[in-house]
């Protein structure tokens, strides 16, 4: 047999064997086709991984959610997983070859999971302190130029006041009352577990004459569309692990991340217009002059009865503002890598001419897993650039409202829109206004201010975050994180020749500031979880962190001599040496911390934390570090007690914590420095080696109930905090050669109650109604000061008879001022010329902090329609209006006009000679009681206000199998109307978001009513 024949026979022998083997293989393997869909919307899920358990076979779903995979007779169990959904296993029947799998979104599973300190997620029922969560959608219903303002009325225990400085303005956010007399009372903002810098690039306004700008806070620059959810850690126990930065509570922001599966594109657009509301009421009966006589040179409206046409001067100047915000987000990835990108653009116009803001937000976030998913790496870069022109100021200086409001009522402002006129003697354009006298209000032509006293800022912010977490073993992982938060701003103000002489010299003035603030943060944390047995578990955290702040820049002002050549706005054009100061300071905080969370049988929870901080601001004191612990206990009653079936959870909790707060920088060592003139600036504050950090002692007791399948939730908390070792600067004796003396003293107490009730009132296939009510009561009291301090003034001005100060037995935010001089029967003392007399002493007139507040939030859904509204109110407090005092004193207010028409002001008065006085001439009364030095008690008002905060009506279009996956159009409104308001201005608006000027209105910009349309589309 030759070789060819042998080869042929071998092949013929192999072929049957191969065919037999193939037939066996076909008998054992079956192709299964399937579709993966969302269990809620029934929409397809792309990128899901389908594994055949027991084999290496796997597949993935395509853009339509369709997959194919081979199974055999022995291995017919599929495991389906995708990021954002619960993993599901499906057992196939023997002859089953097609299958549809519905996945449940993880959000349903995680509704009871809360993000806590350091970004650690914990079960809601295990917490021993009060927190509150908000979804990102809550922040985007009605757009605002500051993220913090969108929290107003939605969180129990939080008092938010927005700045009167228009678009880009800052917000004052205080949790559970003001605690520090000299320090910061605002919350700490944490993004993705890392603290961010919310320090403003400049000081807040701190005097009644104003002219100072609100520099805006960095939180205003965060894009709300990037926010996944927010957790508010209200008490010291909740925030203890963040240390001294979190003494006033924490707002945790978790941003959106990429999700595996099909790439999702979301576009949102909001267009709103805003109109001034809560404007002063003016009289239209009497014109320019005094004593009932007309005068074209008078600055007041105490002239003759006005028969001319009434001029609506205010609305001739103010304009309709707008806010256009567009945002685009992209999200995608797979099980190993996810990407999130967003861009947002905000174009806002304020209600005063030339007040414009442009902001661009760029955000890129990446996450990836390596080494069999043991290593998780995340990184994000957020860049924001903003340009803000002509941010309005409050007070008398550089404020267009002063001249606008006080303009005599018989004068038409229209001709003054031509705000300048040529001055041949100076060969330049001068200010065109009816008066530029030495009026104490320094009023100017409103159009001159917005065109020839312009201010402008350009701000850039770069926020970089990075983290790496390695799962060493099932019970332990180690995480390292770092961030750089850098904000720089160039700001200037140009005051042209012709500006009021008190504000600028004859040739004009120039101010220039270039500032950069850099915060660097890093931490190293080990997370541990131990299950000792079926009933006892412990979760622990051990870590260390470092935070470094650095401020640098230059601050220039053309000085008392002004510019050398008119209207040439450069630093070198100064008749005096350029007074440039270098703003260069640095502060660092180093920390170690640990926590242990013990759980017994899922019903008894014990929390223990400890932290030690080393602060550079405590250098040269007896101790540069401070330690503080916390302890909390929670008991889930329904797990052990025989409670009715409708009770899903019943918990009581309690905690006690101490949180420190270090000193202001450069307080503990005498330092001198040279200024631009070569002159030594001496530190005028004496330091003490015994200075200590403030410490807040916090006690909290609460209970939480969930009933009827979690449809009714009730959370009630009582708290009490005492902040001791307050830092004060007091006047030093002349012999000490210092102006001030730094001491620790005092005890400021806050105690109150918070309650949150939420109810799914109606829930069926076509109609749902969810309602929630939050309530806050807080009482502040000054328990103790020091023998060296009888009282402590936060701010004040004798020319306006106003002061905010506190003394033992009083409260933070007490308003002091002058009252009438009275006899022992309470009658007003009147001079012989008919003028009411003032008391020379300052007396307490009220307090500017609401005692209690509430918010009522509602959401309705009927088929494709959705309606939501928010009503909130603040009650039981007082505010003061210097604006109204000036309007009365100048005779332009409706109140003064009505008094003239009625023949005077009725009073119960008496002269020194015993003559009873029952009526005082209106002009005599209001020029004495009102004006620059008013009788303060007459301008104190009840601050109670209830408003319709938000209103949204939307419609979801049915767009199955179309290019759009979701499409919603909504009509939105914000601050649409007041249900009740007793003050002549909006008491919620503030001149300063610092500790000063609380509750006082001095020509603040009026609040606005916003309404418009929003569009949300998902592709």
Coordinates of C-alpha atoms in Angstrom, one line a residue, residues 354 390 398 419-420 429-431 444-455 493-499 504 508-509 567 569:
X354 CA -24.7 97.3 32.8
X390 CA -20.9 96.4 37.8
X398 CA -21.4 104.1 44.6
X419 CA -25.5 111.3 32.4
X420 CA -22.6 113.6 31.4
X429 CA -17.1 115.5 30.4
X430 CA -18.6 116.1 33.8
X431 CA -21.5 114.5 35.7
X444 CA -25.1 110.9 42.2
X445 CA -26.8 110.4 38.9
X446 CA -27.7 106.7 38.8
X447 CA -26.6 106.4 35.2
X448 CA -23.3 108.1 36.0
X449 CA -22.6 105.4 38.6
X450 CA -23.2 102.5 36.3
X451 CA -21.3 104.0 33.4
X452 CA -18.6 106.1 35.1
X453 CA -18.1 104.4 38.4
X454 CA -17.8 101.0 36.9
X455 CA -16.4 97.9 38.6
X493 CA -13.1 100.1 39.9
X494 CA -12.8 103.2 37.7
X495 CA -14.1 106.5 39.1
X496 CA -14.1 109.2 36.5
X497 CA -13.4 112.8 37.0
X498 CA -16.7 114.4 38.0
X499 CA -17.6 111.8 40.6
X504 CA -12.9 110.4 44.1
X508 CA -10.8 110.6 39.4
X509 CA -9.8 107.5 41.3
X567 CA -9.5 109.3 33.6
X569 CA -6.8 104.3 34.8

